Coordinates of C-alpha atoms in Angstrom, one line a residue:
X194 CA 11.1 63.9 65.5
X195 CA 10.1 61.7 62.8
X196 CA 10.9 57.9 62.8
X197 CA 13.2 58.1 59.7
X198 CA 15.4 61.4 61.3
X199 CA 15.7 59.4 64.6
X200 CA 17.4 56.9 62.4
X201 CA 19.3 58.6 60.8
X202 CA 20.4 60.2 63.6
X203 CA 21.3 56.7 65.2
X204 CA 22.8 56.0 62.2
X205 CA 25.6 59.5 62.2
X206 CA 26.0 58.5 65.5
X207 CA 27.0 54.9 65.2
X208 CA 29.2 55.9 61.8
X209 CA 31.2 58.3 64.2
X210 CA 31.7 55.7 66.4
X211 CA 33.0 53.1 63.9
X212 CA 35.5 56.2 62.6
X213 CA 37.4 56.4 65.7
X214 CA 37.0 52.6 67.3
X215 CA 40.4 50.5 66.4
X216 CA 39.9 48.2 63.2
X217 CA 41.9 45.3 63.2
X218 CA 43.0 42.9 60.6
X219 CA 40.7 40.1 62.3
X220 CA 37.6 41.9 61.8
X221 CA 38.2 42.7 58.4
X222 CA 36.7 39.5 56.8
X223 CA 34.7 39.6 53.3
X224 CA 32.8 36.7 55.1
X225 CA 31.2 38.6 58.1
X226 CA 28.2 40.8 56.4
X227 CA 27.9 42.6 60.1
X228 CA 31.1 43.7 59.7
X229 CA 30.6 45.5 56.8
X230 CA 27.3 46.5 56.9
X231 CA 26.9 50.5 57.0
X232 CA 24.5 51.8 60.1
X233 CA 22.3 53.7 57.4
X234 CA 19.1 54.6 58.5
X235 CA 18.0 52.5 55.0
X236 CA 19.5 49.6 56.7
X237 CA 18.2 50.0 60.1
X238 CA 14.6 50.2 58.8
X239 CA 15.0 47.1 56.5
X240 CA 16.5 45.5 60.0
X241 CA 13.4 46.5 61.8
X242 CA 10.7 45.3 59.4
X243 CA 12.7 42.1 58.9
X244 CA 12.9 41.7 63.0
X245 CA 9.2 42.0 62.9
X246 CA 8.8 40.0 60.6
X247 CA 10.3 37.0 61.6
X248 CA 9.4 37.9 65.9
X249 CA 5.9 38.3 64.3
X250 CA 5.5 34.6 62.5
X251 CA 7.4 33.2 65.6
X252 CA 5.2 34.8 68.1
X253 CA 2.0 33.3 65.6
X254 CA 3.4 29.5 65.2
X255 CA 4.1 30.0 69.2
X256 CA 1.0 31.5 69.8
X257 CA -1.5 30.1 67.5
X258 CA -2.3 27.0 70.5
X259 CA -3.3 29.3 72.9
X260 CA -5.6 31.5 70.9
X261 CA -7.2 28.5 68.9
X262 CA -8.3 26.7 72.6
X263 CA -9.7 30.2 73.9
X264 CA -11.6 30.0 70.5
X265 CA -12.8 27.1 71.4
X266 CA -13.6 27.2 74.8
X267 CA -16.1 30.2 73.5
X268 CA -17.6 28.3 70.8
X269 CA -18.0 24.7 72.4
X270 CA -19.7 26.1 75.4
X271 CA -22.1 28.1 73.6
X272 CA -25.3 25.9 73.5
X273 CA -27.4 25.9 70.1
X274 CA -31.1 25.8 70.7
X275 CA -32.5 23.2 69.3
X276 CA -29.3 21.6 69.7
X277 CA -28.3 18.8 67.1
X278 CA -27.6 15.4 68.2
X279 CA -24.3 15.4 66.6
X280 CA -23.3 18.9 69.0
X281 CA -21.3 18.1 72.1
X282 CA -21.5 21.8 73.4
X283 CA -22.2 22.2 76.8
X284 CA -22.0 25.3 79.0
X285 CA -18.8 25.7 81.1
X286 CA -18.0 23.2 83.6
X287 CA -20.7 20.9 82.3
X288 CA -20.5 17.7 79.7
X289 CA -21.5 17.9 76.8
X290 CA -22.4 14.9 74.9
X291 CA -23.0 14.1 71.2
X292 CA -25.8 11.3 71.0
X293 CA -25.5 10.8 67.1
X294 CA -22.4 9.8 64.8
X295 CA -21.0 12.4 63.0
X296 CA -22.3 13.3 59.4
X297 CA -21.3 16.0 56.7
X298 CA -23.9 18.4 58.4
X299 CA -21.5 18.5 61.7
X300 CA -19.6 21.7 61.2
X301 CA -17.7 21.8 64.8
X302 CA -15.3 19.8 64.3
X303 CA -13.0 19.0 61.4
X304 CA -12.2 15.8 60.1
X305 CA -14.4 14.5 62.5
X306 CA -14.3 10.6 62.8
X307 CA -17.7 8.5 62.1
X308 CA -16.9 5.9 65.0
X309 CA -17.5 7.6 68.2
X310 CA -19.6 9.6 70.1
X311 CA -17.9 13.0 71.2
X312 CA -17.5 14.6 74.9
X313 CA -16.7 17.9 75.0
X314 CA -16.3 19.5 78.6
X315 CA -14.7 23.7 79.0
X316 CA -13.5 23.1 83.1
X317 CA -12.9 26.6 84.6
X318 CA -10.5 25.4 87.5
X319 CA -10.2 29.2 88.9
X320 CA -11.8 28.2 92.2
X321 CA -10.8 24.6 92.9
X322 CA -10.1 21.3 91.4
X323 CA -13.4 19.3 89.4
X324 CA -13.4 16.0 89.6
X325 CA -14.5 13.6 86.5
X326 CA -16.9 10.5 87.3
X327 CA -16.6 8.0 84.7
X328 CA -19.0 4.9 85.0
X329 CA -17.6 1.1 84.5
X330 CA -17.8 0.7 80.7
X331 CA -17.7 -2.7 80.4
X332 CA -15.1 -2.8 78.4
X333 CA -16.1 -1.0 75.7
X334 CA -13.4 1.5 74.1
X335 CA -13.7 5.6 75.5
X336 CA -11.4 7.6 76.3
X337 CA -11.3 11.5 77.9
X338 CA -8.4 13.5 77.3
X339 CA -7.0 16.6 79.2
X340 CA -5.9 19.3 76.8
X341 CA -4.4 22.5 78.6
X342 CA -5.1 25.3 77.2
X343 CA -1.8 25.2 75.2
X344 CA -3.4 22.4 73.5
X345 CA -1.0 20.2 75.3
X346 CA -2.6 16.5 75.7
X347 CA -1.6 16.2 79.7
X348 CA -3.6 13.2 80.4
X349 CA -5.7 10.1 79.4
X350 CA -8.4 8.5 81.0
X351 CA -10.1 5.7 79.4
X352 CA -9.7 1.9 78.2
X353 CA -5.8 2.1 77.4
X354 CA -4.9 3.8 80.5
X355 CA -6.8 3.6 83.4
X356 CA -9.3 1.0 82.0
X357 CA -13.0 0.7 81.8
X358 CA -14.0 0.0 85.6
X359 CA -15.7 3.1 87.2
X360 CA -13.5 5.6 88.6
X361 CA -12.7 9.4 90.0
X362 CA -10.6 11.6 88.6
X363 CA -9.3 14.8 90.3
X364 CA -8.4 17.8 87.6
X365 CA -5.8 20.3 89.7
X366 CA -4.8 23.6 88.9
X367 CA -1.9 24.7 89.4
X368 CA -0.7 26.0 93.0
X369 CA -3.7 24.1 94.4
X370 CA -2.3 22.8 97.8
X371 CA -5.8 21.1 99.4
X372 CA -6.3 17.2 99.9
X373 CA -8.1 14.9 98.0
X374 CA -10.2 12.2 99.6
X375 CA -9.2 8.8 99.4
X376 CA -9.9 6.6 96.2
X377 CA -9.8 9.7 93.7
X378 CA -6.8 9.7 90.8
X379 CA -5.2 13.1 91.1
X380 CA -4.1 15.0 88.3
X381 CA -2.5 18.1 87.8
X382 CA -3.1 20.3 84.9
X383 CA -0.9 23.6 83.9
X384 CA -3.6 26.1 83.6
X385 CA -6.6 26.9 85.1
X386 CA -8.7 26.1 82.3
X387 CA -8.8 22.6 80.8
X388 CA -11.0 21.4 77.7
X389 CA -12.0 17.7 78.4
X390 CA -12.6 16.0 74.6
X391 CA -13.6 12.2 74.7
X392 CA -14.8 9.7 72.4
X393 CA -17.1 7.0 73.4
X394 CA -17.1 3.7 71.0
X395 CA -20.4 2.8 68.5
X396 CA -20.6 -0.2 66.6
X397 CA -22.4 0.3 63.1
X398 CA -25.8 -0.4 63.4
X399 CA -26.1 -0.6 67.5
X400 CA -29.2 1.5 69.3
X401 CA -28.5 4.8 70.9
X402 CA -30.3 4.2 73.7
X403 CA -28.3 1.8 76.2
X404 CA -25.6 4.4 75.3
X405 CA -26.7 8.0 76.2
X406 CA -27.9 6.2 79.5
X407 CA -24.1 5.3 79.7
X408 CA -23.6 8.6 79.0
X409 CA -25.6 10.5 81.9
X410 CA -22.7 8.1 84.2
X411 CA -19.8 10.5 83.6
X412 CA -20.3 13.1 85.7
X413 CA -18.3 16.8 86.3
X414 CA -18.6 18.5 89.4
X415 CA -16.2 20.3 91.7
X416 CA -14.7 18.9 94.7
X417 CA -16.9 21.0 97.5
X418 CA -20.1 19.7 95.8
X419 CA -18.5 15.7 94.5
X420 CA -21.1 13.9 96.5
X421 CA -24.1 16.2 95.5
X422 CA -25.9 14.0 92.7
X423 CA -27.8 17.2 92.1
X424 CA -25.5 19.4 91.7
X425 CA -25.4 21.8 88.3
X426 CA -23.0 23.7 87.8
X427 CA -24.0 27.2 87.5
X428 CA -24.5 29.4 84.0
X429 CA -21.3 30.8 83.4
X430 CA -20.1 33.2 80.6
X431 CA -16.1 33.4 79.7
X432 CA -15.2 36.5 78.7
X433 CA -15.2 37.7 75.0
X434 CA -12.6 37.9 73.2
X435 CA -10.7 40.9 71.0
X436 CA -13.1 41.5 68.0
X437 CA -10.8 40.7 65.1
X438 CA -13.1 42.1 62.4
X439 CA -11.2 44.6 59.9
X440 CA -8.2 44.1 61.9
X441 CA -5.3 42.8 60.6
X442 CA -3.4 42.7 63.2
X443 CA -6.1 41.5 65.2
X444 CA -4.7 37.7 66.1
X445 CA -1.8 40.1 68.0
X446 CA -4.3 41.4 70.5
X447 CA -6.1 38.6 70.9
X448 CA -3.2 36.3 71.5
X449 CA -2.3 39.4 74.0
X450 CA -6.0 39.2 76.1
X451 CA -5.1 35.2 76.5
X452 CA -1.7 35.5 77.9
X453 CA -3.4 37.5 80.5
X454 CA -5.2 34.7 81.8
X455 CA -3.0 31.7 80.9
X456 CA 0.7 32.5 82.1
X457 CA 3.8 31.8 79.8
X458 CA 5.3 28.8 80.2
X459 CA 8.2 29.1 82.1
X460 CA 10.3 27.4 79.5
X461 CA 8.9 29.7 77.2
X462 CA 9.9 32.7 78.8
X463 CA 13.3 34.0 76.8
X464 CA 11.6 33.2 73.4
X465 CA 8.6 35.6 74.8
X466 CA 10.4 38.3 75.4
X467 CA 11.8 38.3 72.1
X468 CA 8.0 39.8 71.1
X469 CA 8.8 42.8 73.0
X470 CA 10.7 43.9 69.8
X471 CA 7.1 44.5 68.0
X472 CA 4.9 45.5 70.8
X473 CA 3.3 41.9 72.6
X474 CA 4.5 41.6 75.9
X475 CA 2.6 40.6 79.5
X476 CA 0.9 44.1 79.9
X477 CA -0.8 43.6 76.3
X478 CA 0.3 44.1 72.5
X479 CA 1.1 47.6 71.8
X480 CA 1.1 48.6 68.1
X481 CA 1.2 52.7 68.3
X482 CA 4.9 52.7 67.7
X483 CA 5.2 50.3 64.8
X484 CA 6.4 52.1 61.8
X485 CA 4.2 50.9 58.6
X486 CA 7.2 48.8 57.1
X487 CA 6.5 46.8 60.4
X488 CA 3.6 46.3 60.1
X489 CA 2.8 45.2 56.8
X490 CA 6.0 42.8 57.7
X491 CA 3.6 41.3 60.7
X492 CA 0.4 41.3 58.2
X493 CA 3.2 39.3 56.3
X494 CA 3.7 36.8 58.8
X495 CA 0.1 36.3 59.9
X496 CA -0.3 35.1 56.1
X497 CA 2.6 32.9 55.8
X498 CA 2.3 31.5 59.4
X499 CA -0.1 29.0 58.7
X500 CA 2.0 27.7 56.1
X501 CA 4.5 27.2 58.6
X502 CA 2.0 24.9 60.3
X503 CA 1.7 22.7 57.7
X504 CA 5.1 22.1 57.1
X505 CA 5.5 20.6 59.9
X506 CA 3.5 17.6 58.1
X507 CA 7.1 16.8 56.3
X508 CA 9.3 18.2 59.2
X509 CA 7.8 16.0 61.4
X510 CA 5.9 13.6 60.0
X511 CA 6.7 10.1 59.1
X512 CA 5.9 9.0 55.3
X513 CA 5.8 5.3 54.1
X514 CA 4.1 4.1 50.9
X515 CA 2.6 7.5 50.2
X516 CA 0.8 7.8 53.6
X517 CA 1.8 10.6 56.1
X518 CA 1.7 10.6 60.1
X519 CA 2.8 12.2 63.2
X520 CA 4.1 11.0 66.4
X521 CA 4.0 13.0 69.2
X522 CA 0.5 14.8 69.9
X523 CA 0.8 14.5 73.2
X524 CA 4.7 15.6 73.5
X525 CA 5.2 18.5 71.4
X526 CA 8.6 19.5 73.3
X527 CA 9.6 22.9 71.0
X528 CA 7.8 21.8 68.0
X529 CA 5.8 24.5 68.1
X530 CA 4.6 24.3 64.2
X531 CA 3.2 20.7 64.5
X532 CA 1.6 21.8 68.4
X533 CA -0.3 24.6 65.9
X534 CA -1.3 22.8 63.2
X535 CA -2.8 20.0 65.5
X536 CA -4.5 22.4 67.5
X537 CA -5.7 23.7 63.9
X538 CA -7.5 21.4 61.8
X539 CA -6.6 18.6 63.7
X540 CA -7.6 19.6 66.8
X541 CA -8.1 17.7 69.7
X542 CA -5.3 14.9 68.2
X543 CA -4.0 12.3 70.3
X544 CA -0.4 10.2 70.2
X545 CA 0.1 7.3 68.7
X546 CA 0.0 4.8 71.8
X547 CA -3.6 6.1 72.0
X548 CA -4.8 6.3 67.8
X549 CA -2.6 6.6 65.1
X550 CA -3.8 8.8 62.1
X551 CA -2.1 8.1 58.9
X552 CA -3.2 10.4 56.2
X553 CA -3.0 10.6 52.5
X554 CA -4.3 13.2 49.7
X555 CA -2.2 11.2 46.6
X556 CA -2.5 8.2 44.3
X557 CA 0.4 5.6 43.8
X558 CA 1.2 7.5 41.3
X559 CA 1.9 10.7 43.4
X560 CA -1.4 12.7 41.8
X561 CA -3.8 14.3 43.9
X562 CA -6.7 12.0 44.6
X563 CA -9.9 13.4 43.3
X564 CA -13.3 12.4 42.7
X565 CA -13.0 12.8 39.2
X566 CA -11.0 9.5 39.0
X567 CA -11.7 5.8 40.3
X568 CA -8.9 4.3 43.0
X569 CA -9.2 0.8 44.4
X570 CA -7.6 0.7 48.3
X571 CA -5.8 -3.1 48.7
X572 CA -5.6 -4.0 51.9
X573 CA -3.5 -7.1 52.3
X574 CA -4.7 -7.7 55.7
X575 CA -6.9 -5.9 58.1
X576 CA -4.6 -3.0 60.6
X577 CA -3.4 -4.8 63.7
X578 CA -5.2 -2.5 66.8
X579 CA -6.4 -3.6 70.2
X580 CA -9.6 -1.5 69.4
X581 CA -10.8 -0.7 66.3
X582 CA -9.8 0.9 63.2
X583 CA -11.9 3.1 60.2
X584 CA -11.2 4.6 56.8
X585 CA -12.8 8.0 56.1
X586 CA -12.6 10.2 53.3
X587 CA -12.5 14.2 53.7
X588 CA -13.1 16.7 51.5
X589 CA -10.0 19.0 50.7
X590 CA -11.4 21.9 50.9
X591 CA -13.5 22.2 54.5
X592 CA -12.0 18.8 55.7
X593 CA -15.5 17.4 56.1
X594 CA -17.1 14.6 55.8
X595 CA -18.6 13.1 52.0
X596 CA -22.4 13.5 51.7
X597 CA -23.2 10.2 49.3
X598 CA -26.2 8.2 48.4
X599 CA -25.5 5.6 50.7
X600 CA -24.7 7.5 53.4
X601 CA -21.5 5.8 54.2
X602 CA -19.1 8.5 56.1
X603 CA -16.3 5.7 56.8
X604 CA -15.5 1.8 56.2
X605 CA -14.2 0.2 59.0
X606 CA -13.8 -3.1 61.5
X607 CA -17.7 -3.0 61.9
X608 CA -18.7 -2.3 58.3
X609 CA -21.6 -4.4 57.4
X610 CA -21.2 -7.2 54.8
X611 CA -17.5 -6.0 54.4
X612 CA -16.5 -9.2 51.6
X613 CA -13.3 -9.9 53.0
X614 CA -10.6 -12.9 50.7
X615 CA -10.2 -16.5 52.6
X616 CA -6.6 -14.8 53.4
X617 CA -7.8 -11.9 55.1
X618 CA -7.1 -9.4 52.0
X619 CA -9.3 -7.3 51.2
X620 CA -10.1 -4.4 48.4
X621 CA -12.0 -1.2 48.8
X622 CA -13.2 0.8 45.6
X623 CA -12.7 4.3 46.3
X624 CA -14.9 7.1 44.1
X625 CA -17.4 9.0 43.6
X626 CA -19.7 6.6 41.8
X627 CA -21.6 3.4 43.2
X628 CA -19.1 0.8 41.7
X629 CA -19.7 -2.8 40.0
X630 CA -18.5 -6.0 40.8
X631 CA -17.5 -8.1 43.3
X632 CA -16.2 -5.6 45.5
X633 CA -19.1 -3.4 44.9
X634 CA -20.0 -4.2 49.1
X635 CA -16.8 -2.4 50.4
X636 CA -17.4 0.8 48.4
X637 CA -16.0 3.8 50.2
X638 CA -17.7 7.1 48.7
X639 CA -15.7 9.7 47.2
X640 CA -16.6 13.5 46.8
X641 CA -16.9 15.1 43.0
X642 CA -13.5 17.0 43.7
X643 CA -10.1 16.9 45.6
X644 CA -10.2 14.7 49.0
X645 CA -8.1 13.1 51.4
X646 CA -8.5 10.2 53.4
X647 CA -7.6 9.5 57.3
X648 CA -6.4 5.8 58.0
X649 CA -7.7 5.8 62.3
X650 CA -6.1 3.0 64.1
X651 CA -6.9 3.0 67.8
X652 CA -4.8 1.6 70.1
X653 CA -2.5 0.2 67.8
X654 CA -0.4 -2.9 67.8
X655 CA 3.0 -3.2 68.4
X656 CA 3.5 -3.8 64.1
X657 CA 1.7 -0.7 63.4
X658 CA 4.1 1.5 66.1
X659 CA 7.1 -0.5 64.5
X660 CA 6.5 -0.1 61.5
X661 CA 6.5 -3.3 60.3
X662 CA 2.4 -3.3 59.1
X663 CA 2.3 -2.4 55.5
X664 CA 0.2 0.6 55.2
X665 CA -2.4 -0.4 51.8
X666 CA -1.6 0.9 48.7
X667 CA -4.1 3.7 46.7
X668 CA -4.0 2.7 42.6
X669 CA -6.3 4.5 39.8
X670 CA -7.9 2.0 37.8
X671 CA -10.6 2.8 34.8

């Protein structure tokens, strides 16, 4: 029986029961659509494809985290040969370790910052806990966060946190019941993969070397083999993924092949089973009984989902003088559209007690900035941070950095001759040309085109968390 004469069968079916149920005065409301609604098959199938549409950009903005960190944990551990100093891909289980600043040539990442060397470690936890070695930094700013593979940010080890004085660190799966020996930091995790991403600090201008041999100090290994300095961990290959190509439901099945090995959350669990409707549900994601209204409805949602993503920039994101931020990367709660668009093209994002990221893409005026124009950025002092702080311009379009003649990627708290007023003010010409003048020093290069720029503060001040620094203002001046 076709799809259409099932409905309408449904359809005489539920008409003759309407005919002979009692109908009351209080149902009869112009008010209540349901009510009046006829059980036509015309209406069931429009009720269908919008149910799969809206289960179907749900179960994407849900969804999206998971997918993205697989993604990830395929790329990052797939070791370029030669590898590029700016790579920090390592093979599972193994650290990975950038030994040169990012530049516009580093395609990894995006809206990678200029101010620190990257760590990038994919932990397969499947056996038994790892356990991080992180050498006494003297001080010097690093820190090593522990995404799940929800892209939840469950923990932070580093100068803010746990400090800069060597230490051990105990990664946990869940359901792990062993002990731990004495003098290592335990910390649980919520699935059995983690991706470890850190940043180590560099000073403009500083030499490399004394800091990849600070590098070789942290050390992964797991904890049957923690006091075997010469321990590697074995080659290890994850699994491929779905092959998307000419698919378009494609992000459906591969969201489908993660859940398998990354359980739903358990607070998660009623809004899962809503996805049942269109076919995604524990055992895999089922599309042979979708009718074609459904599934150009979840084509639909795959297109607009991202969008949802980025409105989460104005649903929950702060704005103040024309700059944009977020609180809250490492506490999404249910705000599933921000958790996607971080783990998006802000990937590996951290809260604000950690670095704040205020971001802006418009002029005072409220224009789009673009290279095509000349801004000048007035600082009226310097941001308030226990660490550091940088300025760093994107391009709109691939979020990347801005190739330029002077190969200046960011202006920050270590910019060489920065000309900075007796008051502390200070003014930084933003464009595309090599400007004139006084302030000629604290050029910032612009791209040709549309940009954006990313204000980093870490470890911000109390007046930057309040509120009460005021963010500088972005004018247009000929």
């Amino acid at each position: 029986m076709s799809v259409l004469r099932t409905l309408a069968a449904f359809s005489l079916a539920a008409s003759s029961i309407i005919a002979t149920a009692p109908f009351t005065a209080a149902q009869s409301t112009d008010e209540d659509e349901l009510l009046n609604l006829p059980t036509s098959a015309e209406n069931i199938a429009a009720g269908l494809e919008a149910d799969a549409y809206a289960s179907g950009l749900l179960a994407y903005v849900w969804g999206y985290p998971l997918v993205r960190m697989e993604r990830v944990a395929r790329t990052y551990s797939d070791v370029p040969d030669p590898k590029p100093a700016t790579s920090y891909r390592a093979p599972v289980n193994r650290i990975g370790w950038a030994t040169s600043l990012a530049t516009p040539d580093a395609k990894d990442m995006p809206t990678a910052n200029n101010d620190t060397l990257y760590l990038s470690a994919v932990v397969d936890l499947g056996k038994e806990p790892y356990i991080l070695h992180v050498p006494d930094t003297a001080d010097r700013y690093y820190v090593v966060d522990v995404f799940d593979m929800w892209q939840n940010l469950e923990h932070y080890i580093g100068r803010r946190t746990t400090g800069t004085e060597a230490g051990d660190f105990a990664l946990v799966p869940p359901g792990w019941e062993g002990a731990l020996p004495a003098g290592i930091t335990r910390l649980d995790v919520q699935t059995d993969k983690v991706w470890l991403w850190g940043r180590l600090r560099v000073s403009q201008g500083e030499p490399m070397e004394p800091l990849m041999k600070l590098q070789q100090g942290f050390t992964l290994r797991p904890l049957s083999q923690r006091d075997n300095k010469d321990f590697v961990a074995a080659p290890e290959t994850l699994p491929k993924m779905p092959d998307t190509a000419g698919d378009p439901l494609g992000f459906y099945k591969q969201l489908a092949f993660a859940l398998k090995s990354n359980a739903v959350p358990p607070q998660d669990a009623a809004l899962f089973g809503q996805f049942a409707r269109f076919g995604l549900t524990e055992q895999g994601f089922d599309d042979s009984k979708l009718t074609q209204p459904q599934r150009d409805a979840l084509i639909r949602a795959l297109k607009d989902g991202p969008k949802v993503a980025v409105s989460a920039l104005s649903s929950a994101g702060t704005e103040r003088n024309g700059w944009s931020w977020v609180r809250g990367l490492d506490d999404f709660g249910y705000m599933y559209p921000l958790r996607t668009l971080v783990a998006g093209p802000y990937l590996g994002g951290q809260g604000e007690k950690e670095a704040m990221y205020p971001l802006r893409s418009t002029d005072s005026k409220g224009e789009q900035l673009d290279g095509s124009k000349k801004y000048v950025i007035r600082f009226g002092k310097a941001p308030p941070v226990d660490a550091f702080w940088s300025l760093t311009v994107y391009n709109a379009a691939d979020k990347m950095l801005i190739e330029n003649p002077i190969q200046r990627y960011k202006l920050g708290a270590d910019t060489q001759g920065l000309k900075v007023n007796a008051d502390g003010s200070f003014e930084v010409p933003l464009q595309a040309s090599k400007p004139d003048g006084d302030n000629a020093a604290n050029w910032l290069p612009a791209p040709a085109g549309p940009f954006y720029i990313i204000l980093r503060l870490y470890q911000p001040k109390d007046e930057v968390l309040s509120g009460n620094y005021d963010l500088p203002q972005i004018d247009p001046f000929q």
